[in-house]
Structures are given as structure tokens and as C-alpha cells.
């Protein structure tokens, strides 16, 4: 069966395609234009329908020891919880992680594709690609599909020669470098706990606990987030999964049931 | 063999690509160019044909920048060089744009060599008639490099190399006299090698020096001064040889 490599090329030709013999600049980038006068409204309804609300909570932050990445594991379709065990932290390669928010298929496919591109870069240049470079490759691909209905809100976290790196990349083509990010419908709740408890010089355990609690609190308040809170750590030797705790159990760990004082007790009456 | 001389590059029965070999001939007729790598510096030297009286010599720069940290000199068809240099410059910037990092010397050499190879395997085009010497510093490791490409599209790294007219004699000289040098010593070695085949004087050679800080073109006065130094050293060596050793 012939391998489908169409995913390896961008749909819209980017300028400067190196396969042309003539100067790459002179050919103006072009792609087929829909046969309509209203370009902004074209397929708007369809795109709005396809664009899910990114029902999830993912977060990542850089601290002294490296990068901490955490996510929930619930997939929802409207009010229906379709799965409680989705892997939202995608392993691009042994030293880089990506998070999934938005369309699951889009995130999985393009992260896999990014992994391929990173490996090819390694083979050609005899050195690992930087987190900057990897996130830029992904952002360029997503930009070239802008307006075509992709839904990806991802964070690329990794450790390269410059140390820990964290970038937020989305399907609008945006790319931001930062120290703390949270993406998804539960992100406001996660930010509340994360921003409050964050210190740059935390230990790995402290940072993991902060990440775990942030995800837990987001799942507590956001209906579209839940399942298992996974926490990954990216250090100089690559990433390592630290924990995966069911948020229901975390709830009782943080808020154990207190035996309440009893005012009246039912007494067992001996058989009369 | 005349049948395999056509404009398209095709194999001859005994496995030659004549167009590529003819391109190498064009290179051999071009002006001499030499490159020498030191521990903290790389030097490029190019033979300059005496400028016509009315020509503005500043518009004829033979050693050019591809990026802040990479320079190129070549021997062969200068018009072909212009096209190749433009494509390489675009690629340097395109690389900065897509991965937010400057190119390594090896990457851009591979790109140029790939481009030269493409033109040996396409219809209706002829190979580029030039060999290039590419020098620069690796932006990550800070290691200096010297690479050479040729019309067939092969490339390799060198400690010192020459291309163009009389490149064989220059290379012989370099093989005999090369040693690990740094700073001004490397510059002197490059100029000495070039002066083997070029008339002495600052106005007949163009020299540029690449350090971690960037490319610097040496002006005529500097080159004259170094050439004079070399002459003096040569005379001193001759004199020492002629005077018989006094000790028993």
C-alpha cells in the first residue's frame, strides 16, 4: 500500500519552494480561490460548527528545574462525555512534549507530523532541533491551513541547548513564547491556582503538586474537563511521566470526609 | 564522443558527464581563489585581475557575504556566481525565518551543492560553471569551517584549499606548508599561498578575513604590508640558507 505522504506537504504553497529551478521569489504564492464574492462568509457556518470549544484543561510552566506539563483526560461531545481516558500529552520525541486542546485528530496528526519533521531535521543536520525551531515549524504549517477549519491549541514544551523552552501554538497561526500557559475551557480555573502558587525556584515535587492541583481545580469547576490528571516533567535528559491520578480520588485527598459531630444517634433496639 | 556533448547533461558510454567536466574546465580558467582555516579565523584570498583604468574597482567585489557569519569566494563564471549567491542569501534568511536560527556553514554549503547538482540532472539547463569556497563560523559551537563545492554538486570540508587557475600548485604549496595557525599567521599563510601564482602586490589580490565578529575585507595598504613582510621573511630564509653554518 502506497504511503500517503500528502500530510507532509503544506496544502497552500509557501513562498520560496526550493524545488523550483527559477528564483523561488518570483512565483507568487497562489491557491484555488472559492467561486464566491463573499470570502469572509464562505463556509463560515461550517467552520463554526467544526470549531469545538476546546473542552479540556492543559497547562505547562517553566521553573528552575525544567518544564512541568499537565493535562486532564476527558473528551466531551456537547453534554456527552465520550471518553475519560484520552491521552492529551503527546510525546513528540524523547525530549519534547505537545499538549492537545481542540480537535483531537488535528492535534494528534499534526504532532505526529511535527515529530517526523524534527527527526528529519536531526538526521540532516546532525543535531537536535530546538524547541524554538520545532514550534515554528508547527506554527508555519498551521498558518498555511488558516481558515480551513483546523482546531489546535497546543503547547510545545521541551529541553534543548538553550535550556527549557515553552511555546503556545494555535490553529489561527499564533505562536507565543512564555513561562506559564494554560489552554482549554478549564484554563481560567487552572490559571487561578497556577498563578497563585507559582514560584520560579520550586523543586520538582512542589512543581508537580502545583500542576496536579491546578488541573484538579479546573476539573472540579469545568464540566468539560475531568478524568485523570497526568503530570509530566521535562528535564535535561528528556521527559518523564510523574503521575496520573484520577481527579475523583484527588478530590478526597484534598478534601477528606470529616466525620461530623453526631447530635442524635440511632440506637440498635434489642428485639422487643 | 561528440554526440554526448549536447546541452542536456547525459551520461556518455564510459560513465562521464561531459557537461560537468566542461564546467570544471571553466572553473580552471577562472581566477585563483584560496581559503585557509585557522583555529579562530578563516581567510579567503582571491586573485584580482588588474582593473581597467575606467572601471570602478569597488563594484567588483569577489568575496561576498552570505550572512553575518558566512562568506563565499568562487572561481569560474561570475554571472553564474551572482545567481547562486542570491539563492544562497535567500536560503540563509529563509532558514532564520523558519527555525529562528542562523544557518550552519555545513547547511548552506549543502544547499549550494544541492543546487549545483540539481542543474546537472534537469532538462534544458547547464551546470553552474563555478566552484565555491565557503567559510564561516558555526553559530552554535563557534568552530570555524572551510568548505568547497564544485559544478558536480559535491562538497567537503577542508583545512585549506584552492580553486581556479593554478589551483594545483597552490594546493601543493599548502600541503607542504600548512600547519595549525591562528590570527595573523593564518592571513600570512593564505597570502603566501596566493602569491605563489599571482604577481605580488595589494592591487592584484583581494583578501577577506572571517572571525567570530564577522567578515572584514583587508584594504590594499594592509595587504601590501603583509606581502612586504612575507618578502622580507623569504629573503631572510634565503640568506640563512646561503650562509654556510659556522659550527663544526
Coordinates of C-alpha atoms in Angstrom, one line a residue:
Chain A
X1 CA 0.0 0.0 0.0
X2 CA 1.5 3.3 -1.0
X3 CA 2.1 5.6 2.0
X4 CA 0.1 8.7 1.9
X5 CA 2.7 11.5 2.2
X6 CA 0.3 14.3 1.4
X7 CA 0.3 15.3 5.1
X8 CA 4.0 16.1 4.8
X9 CA 3.5 18.9 2.3
X10 CA 1.5 22.0 3.2
X11 CA -1.7 22.4 1.2
X12 CA -1.1 26.0 0.4
X13 CA 2.3 26.5 -1.3
X14 CA 4.6 28.6 0.9
X15 CA 6.8 31.1 -0.9
X16 CA 10.3 30.1 -1.9
X17 CA 9.6 26.4 -2.6
X18 CA 13.1 25.0 -3.1
X19 CA 12.2 22.5 -5.8
X20 CA 11.8 25.2 -8.4
X21 CA 14.7 25.9 -10.7
X22 CA 13.8 29.6 -11.1
X23 CA 14.2 32.1 -8.3
X24 CA 11.8 31.0 -5.6
X25 CA 10.6 34.5 -5.1
X26 CA 9.2 35.3 -8.5
X27 CA 6.3 32.8 -8.4
X28 CA 3.5 34.5 -6.4
X29 CA 2.0 32.0 -3.8
X30 CA -1.4 31.0 -5.0
X31 CA -4.1 28.5 -4.3
X32 CA -7.5 27.9 -5.6
X33 CA -10.0 30.6 -4.6
X34 CA -13.7 29.6 -4.0
X35 CA -16.1 30.7 -6.5
X36 CA -17.9 33.3 -4.4
X37 CA -17.9 37.1 -3.8
X38 CA -18.2 36.8 0.0
X39 CA -14.9 35.4 1.0
X40 CA -15.3 36.1 4.7
X41 CA -18.7 34.4 5.0
X42 CA -17.6 31.4 2.8
X43 CA -18.1 28.2 4.8
X44 CA -18.4 30.3 8.0
X45 CA -21.2 28.2 9.3
X46 CA -19.4 25.0 8.6
X47 CA -16.3 26.2 10.3
X48 CA -18.2 27.5 13.3
X49 CA -19.8 24.1 13.6
X50 CA -16.5 22.2 13.3
X51 CA -14.7 24.5 15.7
X52 CA -15.1 22.7 19.0
X53 CA -15.0 24.7 22.2
X54 CA -11.7 23.1 23.2
X55 CA -13.3 21.3 26.1
X56 CA -10.2 20.5 28.1
X57 CA -7.7 21.7 30.6
X58 CA -4.0 21.6 29.8
X59 CA -1.2 23.6 31.3
X60 CA 2.6 23.9 31.2
X61 CA 5.1 26.1 33.0
X62 CA 8.8 26.7 33.2
X63 CA 10.6 26.7 36.5
X64 CA 14.1 26.3 37.8
X65 CA 14.4 22.6 37.2
X66 CA 12.7 22.5 33.8
X67 CA 9.2 22.4 32.4
X68 CA 6.1 20.9 34.0
X69 CA 3.3 19.8 31.7
X70 CA -0.1 18.6 32.9
X71 CA -3.5 17.8 31.4
X72 CA -6.8 16.2 32.1
X73 CA -8.2 13.3 30.1
X74 CA -11.8 14.0 29.3
X75 CA -13.3 14.2 25.8
X76 CA -16.8 15.6 25.5
X77 CA -19.2 16.0 22.7
X78 CA -21.6 18.6 23.9
X79 CA -23.1 17.2 27.1
X80 CA -22.0 13.7 26.5
X81 CA -18.7 12.5 28.0
X82 CA -17.3 10.4 25.2
X83 CA -14.1 9.4 27.0
X84 CA -12.4 9.7 30.4
X85 CA -9.1 8.4 29.3
X86 CA -7.8 10.5 26.4
X87 CA -4.0 11.0 26.2
X88 CA -3.7 14.7 25.9
X89 CA 0.0 14.9 26.3
X90 CA 1.6 13.8 23.1
X91 CA 5.2 12.6 23.1
X92 CA 6.8 14.2 20.0
X93 CA 10.2 12.8 20.8
X94 CA 12.1 11.8 23.9
X95 CA 12.8 15.5 24.9
X96 CA 9.7 17.3 23.6
X97 CA 6.1 17.1 24.5
X98 CA 3.0 18.6 23.0
X99 CA -0.4 19.2 24.6
X100 CA -3.8 18.6 23.0
X101 CA -6.6 21.0 23.0
X102 CA -9.2 21.4 20.4
X103 CA -9.8 18.8 17.7
X104 CA -8.2 15.5 18.9
X105 CA -7.5 14.3 15.4
X106 CA -5.9 17.6 14.3
X107 CA -3.7 17.7 17.4
X108 CA -2.6 14.0 17.1
X109 CA -1.9 14.1 13.4
X110 CA 0.0 17.4 13.3
X111 CA 2.0 16.5 16.4
X112 CA 3.0 13.2 14.8
X113 CA 3.9 15.1 11.6
X114 CA 5.9 17.5 13.7
X115 CA 7.8 14.5 15.2
X116 CA 8.6 13.4 11.7
X117 CA 9.9 16.8 10.7
X118 CA 12.0 17.0 13.9
X119 CA 13.6 13.6 13.2
X120 CA 14.4 14.6 9.6
X121 CA 16.0 17.8 10.8
X122 CA 18.1 15.7 13.2
X123 CA 19.2 13.4 10.5
X124 CA 20.1 16.2 8.1
X125 CA 21.8 18.5 10.5
X126 CA 23.3 16.0 12.9
X127 CA 21.9 18.0 15.9
X128 CA 18.6 18.1 17.6
X129 CA 16.1 20.7 16.6
X130 CA 15.5 23.5 19.2
X131 CA 12.1 24.0 20.8
X132 CA 12.0 27.3 19.0
X133 CA 12.5 25.7 15.7
X134 CA 10.0 22.9 16.3
X135 CA 7.3 25.2 17.5
X136 CA 8.0 27.5 14.5
X137 CA 7.7 24.5 12.1
X138 CA 4.3 23.7 13.6
X139 CA 3.1 27.3 13.6
X140 CA 4.0 27.7 9.9
X141 CA 2.1 24.6 9.0
X142 CA -1.0 25.7 11.0
X143 CA -0.8 29.1 9.5
X144 CA -0.9 27.7 6.0
X145 CA -4.1 26.0 6.8
X146 CA -5.6 29.0 8.4
X147 CA -9.3 29.4 7.8
X148 CA -9.8 25.8 6.7
X149 CA -11.2 24.6 10.0
X150 CA -8.3 23.1 11.9
X151 CA -8.7 23.4 15.6
X152 CA -5.5 23.1 17.5
X153 CA -4.4 24.9 20.7
X154 CA -1.2 23.3 21.8
X155 CA 1.8 24.0 23.9
X156 CA 5.2 22.7 22.8
X157 CA 7.5 22.0 25.8
X158 CA 11.0 20.7 25.7
X159 CA 14.6 21.0 26.7
X160 CA 17.2 22.0 24.2
X161 CA 20.7 23.6 24.2
X162 CA 19.3 26.9 25.5
X163 CA 17.6 25.1 28.4
X164 CA 13.9 24.7 29.0
X165 CA 11.6 26.0 26.3
X166 CA 7.8 26.5 26.2
X167 CA 5.7 27.9 23.3
X168 CA 2.0 28.2 22.8
X169 CA 0.9 27.5 19.2
X170 CA -2.7 27.6 17.8
X171 CA -4.6 27.0 14.7
X172 CA -5.0 30.7 14.0
X173 CA -1.3 30.6 13.3
X174 CA -0.4 32.4 16.6
X175 CA 2.8 31.4 18.4
X176 CA 3.8 32.8 21.8
X177 CA 6.9 32.2 23.9
X178 CA 6.2 32.2 27.6
X179 CA 6.8 30.9 31.1
X180 CA 3.3 29.8 32.0
X181 CA 0.4 28.7 29.8
X182 CA -2.9 27.1 30.3
X183 CA -5.2 26.2 27.4
X184 CA -8.8 24.9 27.2
X185 CA -12.2 25.6 28.7
X186 CA -10.9 24.9 32.2
X187 CA -7.9 27.2 31.8
X188 CA -9.3 30.1 33.8
X189 CA -9.7 27.9 36.8
X190 CA -6.3 26.4 36.3
X191 CA -4.7 29.8 36.0
X192 CA -6.2 30.8 39.3
X193 CA -4.4 28.1 41.2
X194 CA -1.3 28.1 39.0
X195 CA -0.6 31.9 39.1
X196 CA -1.2 31.9 42.8
X197 CA 1.1 29.1 43.7
X198 CA 3.8 29.6 41.1
X199 CA 7.4 30.4 42.2
X200 CA 10.4 30.0 39.8
X201 CA 12.5 28.2 42.3
X202 CA 10.3 25.3 43.2
X203 CA 11.6 21.7 43.5
X204 CA 10.3 19.1 41.0
X205 CA 7.9 17.7 43.6
X206 CA 6.5 21.1 44.5
X207 CA 6.0 21.9 40.9
X208 CA 4.3 18.6 40.2
X209 CA 2.0 19.1 43.1
X210 CA 1.1 22.6 41.8
X211 CA 0.4 21.3 38.3
X212 CA -1.7 18.5 39.7
X213 CA -3.7 20.8 41.9
X214 CA -4.3 23.2 39.1
X215 CA -5.7 20.5 36.9
X216 CA -7.8 19.2 39.7
X217 CA -9.4 22.5 40.5
X218 CA -10.1 23.0 36.8
X219 CA -11.9 19.7 36.6
X220 CA -13.8 20.5 39.7
X221 CA -15.4 23.6 38.2
X222 CA -15.4 22.9 34.5
X223 CA -17.8 20.2 33.2
X224 CA -15.8 19.6 30.1
X225 CA -12.7 18.6 32.0
X226 CA -12.2 15.5 34.1
X227 CA -10.9 12.0 34.1
X228 CA -7.2 11.6 35.0
X229 CA -4.8 14.4 35.8
X230 CA -1.5 13.5 34.1
X231 CA 1.7 15.3 35.1
X232 CA 4.9 15.2 33.0
X233 CA 8.3 16.7 33.8
X234 CA 10.8 17.7 31.1
X235 CA 14.3 17.9 32.3
X236 CA 17.8 18.0 30.8
X237 CA 17.6 14.3 30.0
X238 CA 14.2 14.4 28.4
X239 CA 10.6 14.0 29.6
X240 CA 9.3 11.7 32.3
X241 CA 5.7 10.9 33.4
X242 CA 5.4 11.7 37.0
X243 CA 1.9 10.8 37.9
X244 CA -1.6 10.1 36.6
X245 CA -4.2 10.5 39.3
X246 CA -8.0 10.1 38.9
X247 CA -9.4 13.5 39.8
X248 CA -12.2 12.0 41.9
X249 CA -9.6 10.4 44.2
X250 CA -7.7 13.6 44.2
X251 CA -10.8 15.4 45.5
X252 CA -11.0 13.2 48.6
X253 CA -7.3 13.5 49.1
X254 CA -7.5 17.3 49.2
X255 CA -10.9 17.4 50.9
X256 CA -11.1 14.3 53.1
X257 CA -14.5 13.5 54.5
X258 CA -14.7 14.8 58.1
X259 CA -16.7 12.7 60.4
X260 CA -19.4 15.2 61.6
X261 CA -20.4 15.5 65.2
X262 CA -23.5 13.5 65.8
X263 CA -26.4 15.1 67.7
X264 CA -28.6 12.1 67.9
X265 CA -27.7 8.6 67.4
X266 CA -29.9 5.8 66.3
X267 CA -29.6 3.1 68.9
X268 CA -30.0 -0.5 67.9
X269 CA -33.1 -1.6 69.8
X270 CA -32.9 -5.2 71.0
X271 CA -35.6 -7.3 69.5
X272 CA -38.7 -6.4 71.5
Chain B
X1 CA 32.1 11.4 -28.1
X2 CA 30.7 14.4 -29.9
X3 CA 27.2 13.0 -29.6
X4 CA 27.3 13.3 -25.8
X5 CA 28.3 17.0 -25.9
X6 CA 24.7 18.3 -26.1
X7 CA 23.3 21.0 -23.9
X8 CA 21.5 18.4 -21.7
X9 CA 23.7 16.7 -19.2
X10 CA 23.5 13.0 -20.0
X11 CA 25.9 10.1 -19.4
X12 CA 28.5 9.1 -22.0
X13 CA 29.0 5.4 -22.6
X14 CA 32.0 5.3 -20.3
X15 CA 30.2 7.0 -17.5
X16 CA 31.3 10.6 -17.9
X17 CA 29.1 13.7 -17.5
X18 CA 30.8 15.8 -20.1
X19 CA 28.9 19.0 -19.3
X20 CA 30.1 18.8 -15.7
X21 CA 33.6 18.2 -16.8
X22 CA 33.5 21.1 -19.2
X23 CA 32.1 23.2 -16.3
X24 CA 35.2 22.2 -14.3
X25 CA 37.3 23.4 -17.3
X26 CA 35.6 26.8 -17.0
X27 CA 36.5 26.8 -13.3
X28 CA 40.1 26.1 -14.2
X29 CA 40.2 29.2 -16.3
X30 CA 38.8 31.4 -13.6
X31 CA 40.8 33.5 -11.2
X32 CA 42.7 31.7 -8.4
X33 CA 41.0 31.6 -5.0
X34 CA 42.4 30.2 -1.8
X35 CA 40.9 29.6 1.6
X36 CA 42.8 28.7 4.8
X37 CA 41.3 27.7 8.1
X38 CA 42.9 28.7 11.4
X39 CA 41.9 27.9 15.0
X40 CA 40.0 31.2 15.5
X41 CA 39.9 32.7 12.0
X42 CA 39.3 31.7 8.3
X43 CA 40.9 33.6 5.5
X44 CA 39.8 33.9 1.9
X45 CA 42.1 35.3 -0.8
X46 CA 41.2 35.8 -4.5
X47 CA 43.3 36.9 -7.4
X48 CA 42.2 40.2 -8.8
X49 CA 42.9 40.8 -12.5
X50 CA 44.3 44.3 -13.0
X51 CA 41.4 46.7 -13.1
X52 CA 40.7 48.6 -16.3
X53 CA 41.5 52.3 -15.8
X54 CA 38.0 53.5 -16.0
X55 CA 36.4 50.7 -14.0
X56 CA 35.2 51.4 -10.5
X57 CA 37.0 48.6 -8.7
X58 CA 34.8 48.8 -5.7
X59 CA 31.9 47.4 -7.7
X60 CA 33.8 44.2 -8.4
X61 CA 33.9 42.5 -5.0
X62 CA 35.0 38.9 -5.3
X63 CA 34.5 37.9 -1.7
X64 CA 30.9 38.3 -0.6
X65 CA 28.8 37.8 2.5
X66 CA 26.0 35.2 2.5
X67 CA 25.0 36.1 6.1
X68 CA 26.7 37.9 9.0
X69 CA 28.8 34.8 9.8
X70 CA 29.3 33.2 6.4
X71 CA 31.3 34.4 3.4
X72 CA 31.9 33.0 -0.1
X73 CA 34.6 33.3 -2.8
X74 CA 34.4 31.5 -6.1
X75 CA 36.3 30.7 -9.3
X76 CA 34.6 30.4 -12.7
X77 CA 31.7 32.2 -14.4
X78 CA 31.0 35.3 -12.4
X79 CA 27.4 35.7 -13.7
X80 CA 26.5 32.2 -12.6
X81 CA 28.1 33.1 -9.2
X82 CA 25.7 36.0 -8.8
X83 CA 22.6 33.8 -9.3
X84 CA 23.9 31.1 -6.9
X85 CA 24.9 33.7 -4.3
X86 CA 21.4 35.3 -4.4
X87 CA 19.7 32.0 -3.9
X88 CA 22.1 31.2 -1.0
X89 CA 21.4 34.5 0.6
X90 CA 17.6 33.9 0.4
X91 CA 18.0 30.5 1.9
X92 CA 20.0 31.9 4.8
X93 CA 17.2 34.2 5.6
X94 CA 14.5 31.6 5.0
X95 CA 16.2 29.3 7.4
X96 CA 16.3 32.1 10.0
X97 CA 12.6 32.6 9.5
X98 CA 11.5 29.0 9.7
X99 CA 13.7 27.8 12.6
X100 CA 14.7 31.1 14.2
X101 CA 18.3 30.2 14.0
X102 CA 21.2 31.2 11.7
X103 CA 22.4 28.6 9.2
X104 CA 25.5 26.5 9.9
X105 CA 28.2 26.6 7.4
X106 CA 27.6 23.0 6.5
X107 CA 23.9 23.6 6.0
X108 CA 24.4 26.4 3.5
X109 CA 27.2 24.5 1.7
X110 CA 24.9 21.5 1.4
X111 CA 22.2 23.8 0.0
X112 CA 24.5 25.4 -2.6
X113 CA 25.9 22.0 -3.6
X114 CA 22.4 20.6 -3.8
X115 CA 21.5 23.4 -6.1
X116 CA 24.6 22.8 -8.3
X117 CA 23.7 19.1 -8.5
X118 CA 20.1 19.9 -9.5
X119 CA 21.3 21.6 -12.6
X120 CA 23.2 18.5 -13.6
X121 CA 20.1 16.5 -13.6
X122 CA 17.5 18.7 -15.2
X123 CA 16.3 19.1 -18.7
X124 CA 17.4 22.1 -20.8
X125 CA 19.8 23.6 -18.3
X126 CA 23.5 23.6 -18.0
X127 CA 25.5 23.2 -14.8
X128 CA 26.8 26.3 -12.9
X129 CA 30.4 27.0 -14.1
X130 CA 31.9 27.7 -10.7
X131 CA 33.5 26.2 -7.7
X132 CA 32.9 27.9 -4.4
X133 CA 34.9 28.3 -1.2
X134 CA 32.6 28.9 1.7
X135 CA 33.9 30.0 5.1
X136 CA 32.2 30.8 8.3
X137 CA 31.7 30.2 12.0
X138 CA 29.2 27.7 13.3
X139 CA 26.7 29.9 15.2
X140 CA 26.3 27.3 18.0
X141 CA 29.8 25.8 18.6
X142 CA 31.8 28.8 17.3
X143 CA 34.0 26.5 15.3
X144 CA 35.5 27.9 12.1
X145 CA 34.9 26.0 8.9
X146 CA 36.0 26.0 5.3
X147 CA 34.0 24.1 2.6
X148 CA 34.4 23.7 -1.1
X149 CA 31.7 22.9 -3.7
X150 CA 32.2 22.2 -7.4
X151 CA 29.9 22.1 -10.5
X152 CA 29.1 18.4 -10.0
X153 CA 27.5 19.2 -6.7
X154 CA 30.0 17.5 -4.4
X155 CA 31.2 19.3 -1.3
X156 CA 33.6 18.6 1.5
X157 CA 35.3 20.4 4.4
X158 CA 38.9 21.5 4.1
X159 CA 41.7 22.8 6.3
X160 CA 43.0 24.7 3.3
X161 CA 42.2 24.6 -0.3
X162 CA 42.4 26.5 -3.6
X163 CA 40.4 26.6 -6.8
X164 CA 40.6 28.3 -10.1
X165 CA 43.7 29.0 -12.1
X166 CA 46.9 27.2 -10.9
X167 CA 45.0 25.7 -8.0
X168 CA 47.1 22.6 -8.2
X169 CA 50.3 24.5 -7.5
X170 CA 48.7 26.4 -4.7
X171 CA 47.3 23.2 -3.2
X172 CA 50.8 21.7 -3.3
X173 CA 52.2 24.7 -1.5
X174 CA 49.6 24.5 1.1
X175 CA 50.1 20.8 1.6
X176 CA 53.8 21.4 2.2
X177 CA 53.4 24.4 4.4
X178 CA 50.1 24.0 6.2
X179 CA 50.1 23.9 10.0
X180 CA 47.5 24.9 12.6
X181 CA 47.7 28.7 12.9
X182 CA 45.7 31.5 14.3
X183 CA 45.1 35.2 13.7
X184 CA 47.6 37.0 11.6
X185 CA 49.6 33.8 10.9
X186 CA 46.7 32.3 9.0
X187 CA 46.3 35.5 7.0
X188 CA 50.0 35.3 6.1
X189 CA 49.8 31.7 5.1
X190 CA 46.8 32.4 2.8
X191 CA 48.6 35.4 1.1
X192 CA 51.8 33.4 0.8
X193 CA 49.9 30.6 -1.0
X194 CA 48.2 33.1 -3.3
X195 CA 51.4 34.9 -4.1
X196 CA 52.9 31.6 -5.5
X197 CA 50.8 32.1 -8.6
X198 CA 49.9 35.8 -8.6
X199 CA 52.1 38.8 -9.1
X200 CA 52.9 40.3 -5.8
X201 CA 51.1 43.5 -4.6
X202 CA 48.0 44.6 -2.9
X203 CA 46.3 45.6 -6.1
X204 CA 46.4 42.1 -7.5
X205 CA 44.8 40.2 -4.7
X206 CA 41.7 40.6 -2.6
X207 CA 41.8 39.2 0.9
X208 CA 39.0 38.9 3.5
X209 CA 39.1 37.6 7.0
X210 CA 36.2 36.0 8.8
X211 CA 36.3 36.0 12.6
X212 CA 33.6 35.4 15.2
X213 CA 32.8 39.1 14.9
X214 CA 32.2 38.9 11.2
X215 CA 33.8 39.5 7.8
X216 CA 36.5 42.1 7.3
X217 CA 37.9 43.0 3.9
X218 CA 41.6 43.9 4.1
X219 CA 42.4 47.1 2.2
X220 CA 45.3 47.4 -0.2
X221 CA 47.7 49.0 2.2
X222 CA 47.3 46.2 4.7
X223 CA 47.8 43.5 2.0
X224 CA 50.9 45.4 0.7
X225 CA 52.3 45.5 4.3
X226 CA 51.8 41.7 4.8
X227 CA 53.2 41.0 1.3
X228 CA 56.2 43.0 2.2
X229 CA 56.6 41.1 5.4
X230 CA 56.4 37.8 3.5
X231 CA 59.1 39.1 1.1
X232 CA 61.4 40.0 3.9
X233 CA 60.9 36.6 5.5
X234 CA 61.6 34.9 2.3
X235 CA 64.8 36.9 1.8
X236 CA 65.9 36.2 5.3
X237 CA 65.4 32.5 4.7
X238 CA 67.3 32.6 1.5
X239 CA 70.2 34.4 3.2
X240 CA 70.3 31.9 6.0
X241 CA 70.5 29.1 3.6
X242 CA 73.3 30.7 1.6
X243 CA 75.4 31.5 4.6
X244 CA 77.2 28.2 5.5
X245 CA 76.6 27.1 9.0
X246 CA 79.6 28.1 11.1
X247 CA 79.5 25.4 13.8
X248 CA 81.5 22.2 13.4

